Amino acid sequence: MDIRGSIVALVTPMHADGSVDWERLKKLVNWHVEQGSHALVAVGTTGESPTIGFEEHDLVIREIVAAAAGRIPVIAGTGANSTDEAIRLTRYAQRAGADACLLVTPYYNKPTQEGLYQHYLAIAREVDIPQILYNVPGRTACDLLPETVERLCKVPNIVGIKEATGNLDRARELMERCSADFMLYSGDDATAIEFILMGGHGNVSVTANVMPATMAAACDAALAGDAERARALNAQMAPLHQGLFVESNPIPVKWALHEMGLIDRGIRLPLTTLSGPAQERLRQMLRDCGLLEVK
């Protein structure tokens, strides 16, 4: 598997009542293909994976795979805090036609490093689809340490990691410990371009939901070693790297896409729509980035 560049952590568009908006989902996929995004993540954190049920999970992945139609790869989010559930979700994703799976560390139950190793090893042995580890301790209360990643990168179908700490020293250590063909993805928009310039392979991005062409171009430049262009493009997006996290993701990005006319306002409890004070702040950032007309 050789997926590089801007990988959109795709929202799951919903109607006001919280039901999935299948028509808007297809339109979003087509838009990202047209804008030059390099790959999509289906039903990740930004896709509201915690409130997407098993059957729906399978359907969303199938619809995204069908809409992408082989034009760009689709990576399915299939992590869980139960190893059996993660295996089940990963099998579903393989049957649905996903190109790879993204598996967040088990949240809440706080396994040891040996537990994490055994968890990922069990999934890899049960399902032969390419698998990408996902470390985001700020959400999971669980940190997949570099020495454990080094052990896991030797498993044939564990092909990469999304490292979302934003810690570039951690990224450097992963690069030193893992083989050159092990794919290293940033999961932190604010530091992603520097991550790629250091030797990373791509960015699993929230910002790319609203500025896909710019993020794709910035990642392309960084992969080509053109630091000046990559940083200049990144500067155009910098306000959104912060603004899209004024409240818990994906609250701000779904609100932003609604303001841009790309999706309805639906979001599922316990998440709620963006609060009033944050709306005006983010609206101004969208205007500054040329995504909304100045009124």
PDB file of C-alpha atoms in Angstrom:
ATOM      1  CA  MET A   1       0.000   0.000   0.000  1.00  0.00           C
ATOM      2  CA  ASP A   2       1.391   3.389  -0.975  1.00  0.00           C
ATOM      3  CA  ILE A   3      -1.109   6.101  -0.037  1.00  0.00           C
ATOM      4  CA  ARG A   4       0.488   9.543   0.314  1.00  0.00           C
ATOM      5  CA  GLY A   5      -0.504  13.188   0.551  1.00  0.00           C
ATOM      6  CA  SER A   6      -3.749  14.746   1.722  1.00  0.00           C
ATOM      7  CA  ILE A   7      -6.085  12.165   3.231  1.00  0.00           C
ATOM      8  CA  VAL A   8      -9.420  13.747   4.118  1.00  0.00           C
ATOM      9  CA  ALA A   9     -10.908  12.701   7.465  1.00  0.00           C
ATOM     10  CA  LEU A  10     -14.330  12.883   5.876  1.00  0.00           C
ATOM     11  CA  VAL A  11     -17.391  14.109   7.767  1.00  0.00           C
ATOM     12  CA  THR A  12     -20.550  12.018   7.629  1.00  0.00           C
ATOM     13  CA  PRO A  13     -23.202  14.495   6.391  1.00  0.00           C
ATOM     14  CA  MET A  14     -26.523  14.233   8.188  1.00  0.00           C
ATOM     15  CA  HIS A  15     -29.981  15.705   7.953  1.00  0.00           C
ATOM     16  CA  ALA A  16     -31.247  17.894  10.795  1.00  0.00           C
ATOM     17  CA  ASP A  17     -32.785  14.807  12.433  1.00  0.00           C
ATOM     18  CA  GLY A  18     -29.396  13.048  12.552  1.00  0.00           C
ATOM     19  CA  SER A  19     -30.037  10.547   9.742  1.00  0.00           C
ATOM     20  CA  VAL A  20     -27.255  10.094   7.199  1.00  0.00           C
ATOM     21  CA  ASP A  21     -27.613  12.301   4.122  1.00  0.00           C
ATOM     22  CA  TRP A  22     -26.601   9.817   1.430  1.00  0.00           C
ATOM     23  CA  GLU A  23     -26.940  12.263  -1.460  1.00  0.00           C
ATOM     24  CA  ARG A  24     -24.666  14.839   0.177  1.00  0.00           C
ATOM     25  CA  LEU A  25     -22.192  12.087   1.042  1.00  0.00           C
ATOM     26  CA  LYS A  26     -21.821  11.167  -2.638  1.00  0.00           C
ATOM     27  CA  LYS A  27     -21.473  14.836  -3.592  1.00  0.00           C
ATOM     28  CA  LEU A  28     -18.746  15.340  -0.993  1.00  0.00           C
ATOM     29  CA  VAL A  29     -16.776  12.367  -2.310  1.00  0.00           C
ATOM     30  CA  ASN A  30     -17.011  13.668  -5.877  1.00  0.00           C
ATOM     31  CA  TRP A  31     -15.987  17.151  -4.751  1.00  0.00           C
ATOM     32  CA  HIS A  32     -12.891  15.831  -2.995  1.00  0.00           C
ATOM     33  CA  VAL A  33     -11.893  13.835  -6.060  1.00  0.00           C
ATOM     34  CA  GLU A  34     -12.313  16.951  -8.237  1.00  0.00           C
ATOM     35  CA  GLN A  35     -10.344  19.078  -5.746  1.00  0.00           C
ATOM     36  CA  GLY A  36      -7.368  16.720  -5.875  1.00  0.00           C
ATOM     37  CA  SER A  37      -7.535  15.030  -2.480  1.00  0.00           C
ATOM     38  CA  HIS A  38      -5.369  11.924  -2.448  1.00  0.00           C
ATOM     39  CA  ALA A  39      -7.519   9.623  -0.275  1.00  0.00           C
ATOM     40  CA  LEU A  40     -10.494   9.582   2.083  1.00  0.00           C
ATOM     41  CA  VAL A  41     -11.041   8.216   5.571  1.00  0.00           C
ATOM     42  CA  ALA A  42     -14.579   6.917   6.059  1.00  0.00           C
ATOM     43  CA  VAL A  43     -16.157   6.785   9.518  1.00  0.00           C
ATOM     44  CA  GLY A  44     -13.177   8.065  11.447  1.00  0.00           C
ATOM     45  CA  THR A  45     -13.418  10.443  14.402  1.00  0.00           C
ATOM     46  CA  THR A  46     -14.454  13.270  12.083  1.00  0.00           C
ATOM     47  CA  GLY A  47     -17.063  10.943  10.573  1.00  0.00           C
ATOM     48  CA  GLU A  48     -18.672  10.507  14.014  1.00  0.00           C
ATOM     49  CA  SER A  49     -17.656   6.876  14.396  1.00  0.00           C
ATOM     50  CA  PRO A  50     -18.744   6.656  18.066  1.00  0.00           C
ATOM     51  CA  THR A  51     -22.421   7.127  17.126  1.00  0.00           C
ATOM     52  CA  ILE A  52     -22.459   5.169  13.852  1.00  0.00           C
ATOM     53  CA  GLY A  53     -23.946   1.697  14.426  1.00  0.00           C
ATOM     54  CA  PHE A  54     -22.590  -1.522  12.906  1.00  0.00           C
ATOM     55  CA  GLU A  55     -25.001  -1.738   9.952  1.00  0.00           C
ATOM     56  CA  GLU A  56     -24.726   1.977   9.242  1.00  0.00           C
ATOM     57  CA  HIS A  57     -20.943   1.773   9.485  1.00  0.00           C
ATOM     58  CA  ASP A  58     -20.896  -0.827   6.742  1.00  0.00           C
ATOM     59  CA  LEU A  59     -23.323   1.191   4.591  1.00  0.00           C
ATOM     60  CA  VAL A  60     -21.370   4.450   4.893  1.00  0.00           C
ATOM     61  CA  ILE A  61     -18.149   2.714   3.843  1.00  0.00           C
ATOM     62  CA  ARG A  62     -19.906   0.999   0.925  1.00  0.00           C
ATOM     63  CA  GLU A  63     -21.381   4.297  -0.281  1.00  0.00           C
ATOM     64  CA  ILE A  64     -18.043   6.101  -0.081  1.00  0.00           C
ATOM     65  CA  VAL A  65     -16.255   3.257  -1.886  1.00  0.00           C
ATOM     66  CA  ALA A  66     -18.955   3.268  -4.587  1.00  0.00           C
ATOM     67  CA  ALA A  67     -18.807   7.044  -5.005  1.00  0.00           C
ATOM     68  CA  ALA A  68     -14.996   7.067  -5.141  1.00  0.00           C
ATOM     69  CA  ALA A  69     -15.205   4.347  -7.822  1.00  0.00           C
ATOM     70  CA  GLY A  70     -11.494   3.592  -7.669  1.00  0.00           C
ATOM     71  CA  ARG A  71     -10.488   7.184  -8.393  1.00  0.00           C
ATOM     72  CA  ILE A  72      -8.881   7.632  -4.969  1.00  0.00           C
ATOM     73  CA  PRO A  73      -8.315   5.139  -2.121  1.00  0.00           C
ATOM     74  CA  VAL A  74     -10.765   4.793   0.759  1.00  0.00           C
ATOM     75  CA  ILE A  75      -9.472   4.027   4.251  1.00  0.00           C
ATOM     76  CA  ALA A  76     -12.135   2.814   6.677  1.00  0.00           C
ATOM     77  CA  GLY A  77     -12.075   3.678  10.360  1.00  0.00           C
ATOM     78  CA  THR A  78     -12.571   0.368  12.175  1.00  0.00           C
ATOM     79  CA  GLY A  79     -11.041   0.839  15.617  1.00  0.00           C
ATOM     80  CA  ALA A  80     -12.818  -0.059  18.852  1.00  0.00           C
ATOM     81  CA  ASN A  81     -12.022  -0.588  22.523  1.00  0.00           C
ATOM     82  CA  SER A  82     -13.058  -4.222  22.137  1.00  0.00           C
ATOM     83  CA  THR A  83     -10.724  -6.365  20.043  1.00  0.00           C
ATOM     84  CA  ASP A  84     -13.618  -8.536  18.871  1.00  0.00           C
ATOM     85  CA  GLU A  85     -15.570  -5.451  17.739  1.00  0.00           C
ATOM     86  CA  ALA A  86     -12.534  -4.080  15.908  1.00  0.00           C
ATOM     87  CA  ILE A  87     -12.126  -7.406  14.095  1.00  0.00           C
ATOM     88  CA  ARG A  88     -15.809  -7.385  13.159  1.00  0.00           C
ATOM     89  CA  LEU A  89     -15.674  -3.807  11.853  1.00  0.00           C
ATOM     90  CA  THR A  90     -12.455  -4.494   9.941  1.00  0.00           C
ATOM     91  CA  ARG A  91     -14.010  -7.549   8.267  1.00  0.00           C
ATOM     92  CA  TYR A  92     -17.019  -5.427   7.273  1.00  0.00           C
ATOM     93  CA  ALA A  93     -14.732  -2.793   5.767  1.00  0.00           C
ATOM     94  CA  GLN A  94     -12.825  -5.382   3.768  1.00  0.00           C
ATOM     95  CA  ARG A  95     -16.076  -6.796   2.357  1.00  0.00           C
ATOM     96  CA  ALA A  96     -17.265  -3.260   1.580  1.00  0.00           C
ATOM     97  CA  GLY A  97     -14.236  -2.707  -0.651  1.00  0.00           C
ATOM     98  CA  ALA A  98     -12.064  -0.405   1.484  1.00  0.00           C
ATOM     99  CA  ASP A  99      -8.423  -0.171   0.458  1.00  0.00           C
ATOM    100  CA  ALA A 100      -7.160  -0.112   4.039  1.00  0.00           C
ATOM    101  CA  CYS A 101      -8.360   0.315   7.619  1.00  0.00           C
ATOM    102  CA  LEU A 102      -7.493   2.871  10.284  1.00  0.00           C
ATOM    103  CA  LEU A 103      -7.596   1.484  13.824  1.00  0.00           C
ATOM    104  CA  VAL A 104      -7.641   3.878  16.756  1.00  0.00           C
ATOM    105  CA  THR A 105      -6.117   2.676  20.009  1.00  0.00           C
ATOM    106  CA  PRO A 106      -8.664   1.172  22.422  1.00  0.00           C
ATOM    107  CA  TYR A 107     -10.178   4.064  24.356  1.00  0.00           C
ATOM    108  CA  TYR A 108     -11.317   4.222  27.985  1.00  0.00           C
ATOM    109  CA  ASN A 109     -10.103   0.797  29.140  1.00  0.00           C
ATOM    110  CA  LYS A 110      -6.406   1.916  29.095  1.00  0.00           C
ATOM    111  CA  PRO A 111      -4.528  -1.242  28.032  1.00  0.00           C
ATOM    112  CA  THR A 112      -0.824  -1.775  28.675  1.00  0.00           C
ATOM    113  CA  GLN A 113       1.687  -1.609  25.823  1.00  0.00           C
ATOM    114  CA  GLU A 114       1.627  -5.410  25.676  1.00  0.00           C
ATOM    115  CA  GLY A 115      -2.169  -5.284  25.521  1.00  0.00           C
ATOM    116  CA  LEU A 116      -1.961  -2.844  22.610  1.00  0.00           C
ATOM    117  CA  TYR A 117       0.499  -5.091  20.816  1.00  0.00           C
ATOM    118  CA  GLN A 118      -1.698  -8.152  21.263  1.00  0.00           C
ATOM    119  CA  HIS A 119      -4.829  -6.179  20.246  1.00  0.00           C
ATOM    120  CA  TYR A 120      -3.370  -5.058  16.928  1.00  0.00           C
ATOM    121  CA  LEU A 121      -1.680  -8.397  16.291  1.00  0.00           C
ATOM    122  CA  ALA A 122      -5.008 -10.204  16.740  1.00  0.00           C
ATOM    123  CA  ILE A 123      -6.783  -7.937  14.242  1.00  0.00           C
ATOM    124  CA  ALA A 124      -3.972  -8.243  11.705  1.00  0.00           C
ATOM    125  CA  ARG A 125      -4.034 -12.038  11.949  1.00  0.00           C
ATOM    126  CA  GLU A 126      -7.819 -12.241  11.553  1.00  0.00           C
ATOM    127  CA  VAL A 127      -8.227  -9.808   8.621  1.00  0.00           C
ATOM    128  CA  ASP A 128      -5.643  -9.508   5.859  1.00  0.00           C
ATOM    129  CA  ILE A 129      -6.524  -5.982   4.693  1.00  0.00           C
ATOM    130  CA  PRO A 130      -3.733  -3.338   5.068  1.00  0.00           C
ATOM    131  CA  GLN A 131      -4.037  -1.746   8.514  1.00  0.00           C
ATOM    132  CA  ILE A 132      -2.950   1.661   9.818  1.00  0.00           C
ATOM    133  CA  LEU A 133      -2.466   2.251  13.532  1.00  0.00           C
ATOM    134  CA  TYR A 134      -3.969   5.443  14.973  1.00  0.00           C
ATOM    135  CA  ASN A 135      -2.547   7.116  18.061  1.00  0.00           C
ATOM    136  CA  VAL A 136      -4.510  10.040  19.547  1.00  0.00           C
ATOM    137  CA  PRO A 137      -3.960   9.994  23.315  1.00  0.00           C
ATOM    138  CA  GLY A 138      -5.773  13.308  23.805  1.00  0.00           C
ATOM    139  CA  ARG A 139      -9.020  11.497  22.973  1.00  0.00           C
ATOM    140  CA  THR A 140      -8.354   7.942  24.090  1.00  0.00           C
ATOM    141  CA  ALA A 141      -6.341   8.226  27.335  1.00  0.00           C
ATOM    142  CA  CYS A 142      -4.066   5.641  25.720  1.00  0.00           C
ATOM    143  CA  ASP A 143      -0.644   6.312  24.169  1.00  0.00           C
ATOM    144  CA  LEU A 144       0.809   3.855  21.644  1.00  0.00           C
ATOM    145  CA  LEU A 145       4.521   4.290  22.315  1.00  0.00           C
ATOM    146  CA  PRO A 146       7.204   4.228  19.587  1.00  0.00           C
ATOM    147  CA  GLU A 147       8.753   1.017  20.904  1.00  0.00           C
ATOM    148  CA  THR A 148       5.403  -0.739  20.538  1.00  0.00           C
ATOM    149  CA  VAL A 149       4.957   0.689  17.030  1.00  0.00           C
ATOM    150  CA  GLU A 150       8.419  -0.679  16.211  1.00  0.00           C
ATOM    151  CA  ARG A 151       7.226  -4.163  17.188  1.00  0.00           C
ATOM    152  CA  LEU A 152       3.989  -3.812  15.233  1.00  0.00           C
ATOM    153  CA  CYS A 153       5.584  -2.478  12.052  1.00  0.00           C
ATOM    154  CA  LYS A 154       7.100  -5.931  11.536  1.00  0.00           C
ATOM    155  CA  VAL A 155       3.602  -7.447  11.111  1.00  0.00           C
ATOM    156  CA  PRO A 156       3.148  -7.741   7.307  1.00  0.00           C
ATOM    157  CA  ASN A 157      -0.289  -6.145   6.947  1.00  0.00           C
ATOM    158  CA  ILE A 158       0.262  -3.389   9.533  1.00  0.00           C
ATOM    159  CA  VAL A 159       1.478  -0.822   7.054  1.00  0.00           C
ATOM    160  CA  GLY A 160       1.527   2.544   8.825  1.00  0.00           C
ATOM    161  CA  ILE A 161       0.474   4.829  11.656  1.00  0.00           C
ATOM    162  CA  LYS A 162      -1.502   8.021  12.020  1.00  0.00           C
ATOM    163  CA  GLU A 163       0.338   9.853  14.796  1.00  0.00           C
ATOM    164  CA  ALA A 164      -1.923  12.618  16.103  1.00  0.00           C
ATOM    165  CA  THR A 165       0.037  13.924  19.069  1.00  0.00           C
ATOM    166  CA  GLY A 166       1.445  16.863  17.093  1.00  0.00           C
ATOM    167  CA  ASN A 167       4.808  16.057  18.677  1.00  0.00           C
ATOM    168  CA  LEU A 168       7.491  16.266  15.991  1.00  0.00           C
ATOM    169  CA  ASP A 169      10.088  14.681  18.267  1.00  0.00           C
ATOM    170  CA  ARG A 170       7.764  11.665  18.482  1.00  0.00           C
ATOM    171  CA  ALA A 171       7.502  11.666  14.686  1.00  0.00           C
ATOM    172  CA  ARG A 172      11.287  11.724  14.382  1.00  0.00           C
ATOM    173  CA  GLU A 173      11.614   8.770  16.746  1.00  0.00           C
ATOM    174  CA  LEU A 174       9.066   6.780  14.731  1.00  0.00           C
ATOM    175  CA  MET A 175      11.043   7.490  11.563  1.00  0.00           C
ATOM    176  CA  GLU A 176      14.204   6.207  13.241  1.00  0.00           C
ATOM    177  CA  ARG A 177      12.572   3.071  14.639  1.00  0.00           C
ATOM    178  CA  CYS A 178      10.410   1.969  11.693  1.00  0.00           C
ATOM    179  CA  SER A 179      11.360   0.681   8.255  1.00  0.00           C
ATOM    180  CA  ALA A 180      11.384   3.074   5.298  1.00  0.00           C
ATOM    181  CA  ASP A 181       8.289   1.456   3.764  1.00  0.00           C
ATOM    182  CA  PHE A 182       6.185   1.905   6.929  1.00  0.00           C
ATOM    183  CA  MET A 183       3.791   4.764   6.185  1.00  0.00           C
ATOM    184  CA  LEU A 184       3.857   7.662   8.637  1.00  0.00           C
ATOM    185  CA  TYR A 185       0.878  10.021   8.637  1.00  0.00           C
ATOM    186  CA  SER A 186       0.298  13.130  10.690  1.00  0.00           C
ATOM    187  CA  GLY A 187      -3.042  13.485  12.416  1.00  0.00           C
ATOM    188  CA  ASP A 188      -2.424  17.092  13.464  1.00  0.00           C
ATOM    189  CA  ASP A 189      -3.077  19.747  10.825  1.00  0.00           C
ATOM    190  CA  ALA A 190      -1.032  22.437  12.579  1.00  0.00           C
ATOM    191  CA  THR A 191       2.212  20.429  12.371  1.00  0.00           C
ATOM    192  CA  ALA A 192       1.466  18.167   9.395  1.00  0.00           C
ATOM    193  CA  ILE A 193       3.490  19.996   6.745  1.00  0.00           C
ATOM    194  CA  GLU A 194       6.591  19.999   8.952  1.00  0.00           C
ATOM    195  CA  PHE A 195       5.933  16.309   9.672  1.00  0.00           C
ATOM    196  CA  ILE A 196       5.958  15.551   5.925  1.00  0.00           C
ATOM    197  CA  LEU A 197       9.026  17.714   5.285  1.00  0.00           C
ATOM    198  CA  MET A 198      10.817  15.630   7.941  1.00  0.00           C
ATOM    199  CA  GLY A 199      10.059  12.452   6.000  1.00  0.00           C
ATOM    200  CA  GLY A 200       6.410  11.676   6.701  1.00  0.00           C
ATOM    201  CA  HIS A 201       4.116  10.423   3.972  1.00  0.00           C
ATOM    202  CA  GLY A 202       0.889  12.366   4.414  1.00  0.00           C
ATOM    203  CA  ASN A 203      -1.704  14.068   6.557  1.00  0.00           C
ATOM    204  CA  VAL A 204      -5.046  12.663   7.722  1.00  0.00           C
ATOM    205  CA  SER A 205      -6.696  16.048   7.752  1.00  0.00           C
ATOM    206  CA  VAL A 206      -9.715  17.832   9.207  1.00  0.00           C
ATOM    207  CA  THR A 207      -8.841  21.098   7.434  1.00  0.00           C
ATOM    208  CA  ALA A 208      -8.935  19.290   4.077  1.00  0.00           C
ATOM    209  CA  ASN A 209     -12.707  18.981   4.494  1.00  0.00           C
ATOM    210  CA  VAL A 210     -13.032  22.709   3.773  1.00  0.00           C
ATOM    211  CA  MET A 211      -9.802  23.521   1.848  1.00  0.00           C
ATOM    212  CA  PRO A 212      -9.099  20.294  -0.043  1.00  0.00           C
ATOM    213  CA  ALA A 213      -7.242  21.735  -3.027  1.00  0.00           C
ATOM    214  CA  THR A 214      -4.915  23.832  -0.870  1.00  0.00           C
ATOM    215  CA  MET A 215      -4.159  20.956   1.482  1.00  0.00           C
ATOM    216  CA  ALA A 216      -3.483  18.600  -1.426  1.00  0.00           C
ATOM    217  CA  ALA A 217      -1.130  21.132  -3.029  1.00  0.00           C
ATOM    218  CA  ALA A 218       0.680  21.758   0.272  1.00  0.00           C
ATOM    219  CA  CYS A 219       1.167  18.027   0.838  1.00  0.00           C
ATOM    220  CA  ASP A 220       2.385  17.561  -2.741  1.00  0.00           C
ATOM    221  CA  ALA A 221       4.915  20.358  -2.275  1.00  0.00           C
ATOM    222  CA  ALA A 222       6.107  18.941   1.048  1.00  0.00           C
ATOM    223  CA  LEU A 223       6.476  15.451  -0.430  1.00  0.00           C
ATOM    224  CA  ALA A 224       8.511  16.947  -3.259  1.00  0.00           C
ATOM    225  CA  GLY A 225      10.766  18.709  -0.742  1.00  0.00           C
ATOM    226  CA  ASP A 226       9.617  22.200  -1.770  1.00  0.00           C
ATOM    227  CA  ALA A 227       9.528  23.616   1.756  1.00  0.00           C
ATOM    228  CA  GLU A 228       8.973  27.218   0.700  1.00  0.00           C
ATOM    229  CA  ARG A 229       5.850  26.461  -1.324  1.00  0.00           C
ATOM    230  CA  ALA A 230       4.530  23.953   1.214  1.00  0.00           C
ATOM    231  CA  ARG A 231       4.857  26.443   4.067  1.00  0.00           C
ATOM    232  CA  ALA A 232       3.329  29.267   2.032  1.00  0.00           C
ATOM    233  CA  LEU A 233       0.275  27.151   1.219  1.00  0.00           C
ATOM    234  CA  ASN A 234       0.066  25.991   4.811  1.00  0.00           C
ATOM    235  CA  ALA A 235       0.025  29.617   5.981  1.00  0.00           C
ATOM    236  CA  GLN A 236      -3.166  30.141   3.952  1.00  0.00           C
ATOM    237  CA  MET A 237      -4.851  27.397   5.991  1.00  0.00           C
ATOM    238  CA  ALA A 238      -3.276  28.163   9.366  1.00  0.00           C
ATOM    239  CA  PRO A 239      -6.294  29.976  10.878  1.00  0.00           C
ATOM    240  CA  LEU A 240      -8.449  26.907  10.237  1.00  0.00           C
ATOM    241  CA  HIS A 241      -5.944  24.520  11.811  1.00  0.00           C
ATOM    242  CA  GLN A 242      -6.928  26.240  15.052  1.00  0.00           C
ATOM    243  CA  GLY A 243     -10.464  27.415  14.253  1.00  0.00           C
ATOM    244  CA  LEU A 244     -11.750  23.954  13.382  1.00  0.00           C
ATOM    245  CA  PHE A 245     -10.957  22.891  16.945  1.00  0.00           C
ATOM    246  CA  VAL A 246     -12.606  25.726  18.889  1.00  0.00           C
ATOM    247  CA  GLU A 247     -14.980  23.006  20.093  1.00  0.00           C
ATOM    248  CA  SER A 248     -14.681  19.218  19.872  1.00  0.00           C
ATOM    249  CA  ASN A 249     -14.139  17.851  16.377  1.00  0.00           C
ATOM    250  CA  PRO A 250     -16.281  17.448  14.233  1.00  0.00           C
ATOM    251  CA  ILE A 251     -18.572  20.162  15.649  1.00  0.00           C
ATOM    252  CA  PRO A 252     -16.742  23.115  14.003  1.00  0.00           C
ATOM    253  CA  VAL A 253     -15.980  21.453  10.668  1.00  0.00           C
ATOM    254  CA  LYS A 254     -19.570  20.302  10.178  1.00  0.00           C
ATOM    255  CA  TRP A 255     -20.806  23.800  10.985  1.00  0.00           C
ATOM    256  CA  ALA A 256     -18.265  25.272   8.534  1.00  0.00           C
ATOM    257  CA  LEU A 257     -19.362  22.927   5.739  1.00  0.00           C
ATOM    258  CA  HIS A 258     -22.983  23.880   6.396  1.00  0.00           C
ATOM    259  CA  GLU A 259     -22.054  27.578   6.149  1.00  0.00           C
ATOM    260  CA  MET A 260     -20.356  26.802   2.839  1.00  0.00           C
ATOM    261  CA  GLY A 261     -23.561  25.169   1.568  1.00  0.00           C
ATOM    262  CA  LEU A 262     -22.036  21.700   1.253  1.00  0.00           C
ATOM    263  CA  ILE A 263     -23.983  19.794   3.920  1.00  0.00           C
ATOM    264  CA  ASP A 264     -27.079  20.080   6.104  1.00  0.00           C
ATOM    265  CA  ARG A 265     -26.671  20.994   9.783  1.00  0.00           C
ATOM    266  CA  GLY A 266     -27.185  17.491  11.238  1.00  0.00           C
ATOM    267  CA  ILE A 267     -24.951  16.156  14.010  1.00  0.00           C
ATOM    268  CA  ARG A 268     -25.604  13.417  16.565  1.00  0.00           C
ATOM    269  CA  LEU A 269     -25.833  13.720  20.322  1.00  0.00           C
ATOM    270  CA  PRO A 270     -23.915  13.973  22.533  1.00  0.00           C
ATOM    271  CA  LEU A 271     -22.349  16.414  20.060  1.00  0.00           C
ATOM    272  CA  THR A 272     -24.310  19.601  19.464  1.00  0.00           C
ATOM    273  CA  THR A 273     -24.109  22.369  16.879  1.00  0.00           C
ATOM    274  CA  LEU A 274     -21.383  24.993  17.268  1.00  0.00           C
ATOM    275  CA  SER A 275     -22.153  27.516  20.004  1.00  0.00           C
ATOM    276  CA  GLY A 276     -23.062  31.108  19.147  1.00  0.00           C
ATOM    277  CA  PRO A 277     -19.832  32.850  20.263  1.00  0.00           C
ATOM    278  CA  ALA A 278     -17.699  30.319  18.358  1.00  0.00           C
ATOM    279  CA  GLN A 279     -19.799  30.695  15.206  1.00  0.00           C
ATOM    280  CA  GLU A 280     -18.855  34.297  14.528  1.00  0.00           C
ATOM    281  CA  ARG A 281     -15.200  33.595  15.247  1.00  0.00           C
ATOM    282  CA  LEU A 282     -15.118  30.671  12.805  1.00  0.00           C
ATOM    283  CA  ARG A 283     -17.235  32.516  10.240  1.00  0.00           C
ATOM    284  CA  GLN A 284     -14.621  35.272  10.128  1.00  0.00           C
ATOM    285  CA  MET A 285     -11.842  32.710   9.671  1.00  0.00           C
ATOM    286  CA  LEU A 286     -13.757  31.193   6.750  1.00  0.00           C
ATOM    287  CA  ARG A 287     -14.051  34.654   5.209  1.00  0.00           C
ATOM    288  CA  ASP A 288     -10.347  35.327   5.749  1.00  0.00           C
ATOM    289  CA  CYS A 289      -9.564  32.061   3.946  1.00  0.00           C
ATOM    290  CA  GLY A 290     -11.817  33.028   1.023  1.00  0.00           C
ATOM    291  CA  LEU A 291     -14.387  30.316   1.750  1.00  0.00           C
ATOM    292  CA  LEU A 292     -17.293  32.676   2.462  1.00  0.00           C
ATOM    293  CA  GLU A 293     -18.278  35.946   0.870  1.00  0.00           C
ATOM    294  CA  VAL A 294     -17.566  39.040   2.918  1.00  0.00           C
ATOM    295  CA  LYS A 295     -20.867  40.753   3.729  1.00  0.00           C
TER     296      LYS A 295
END
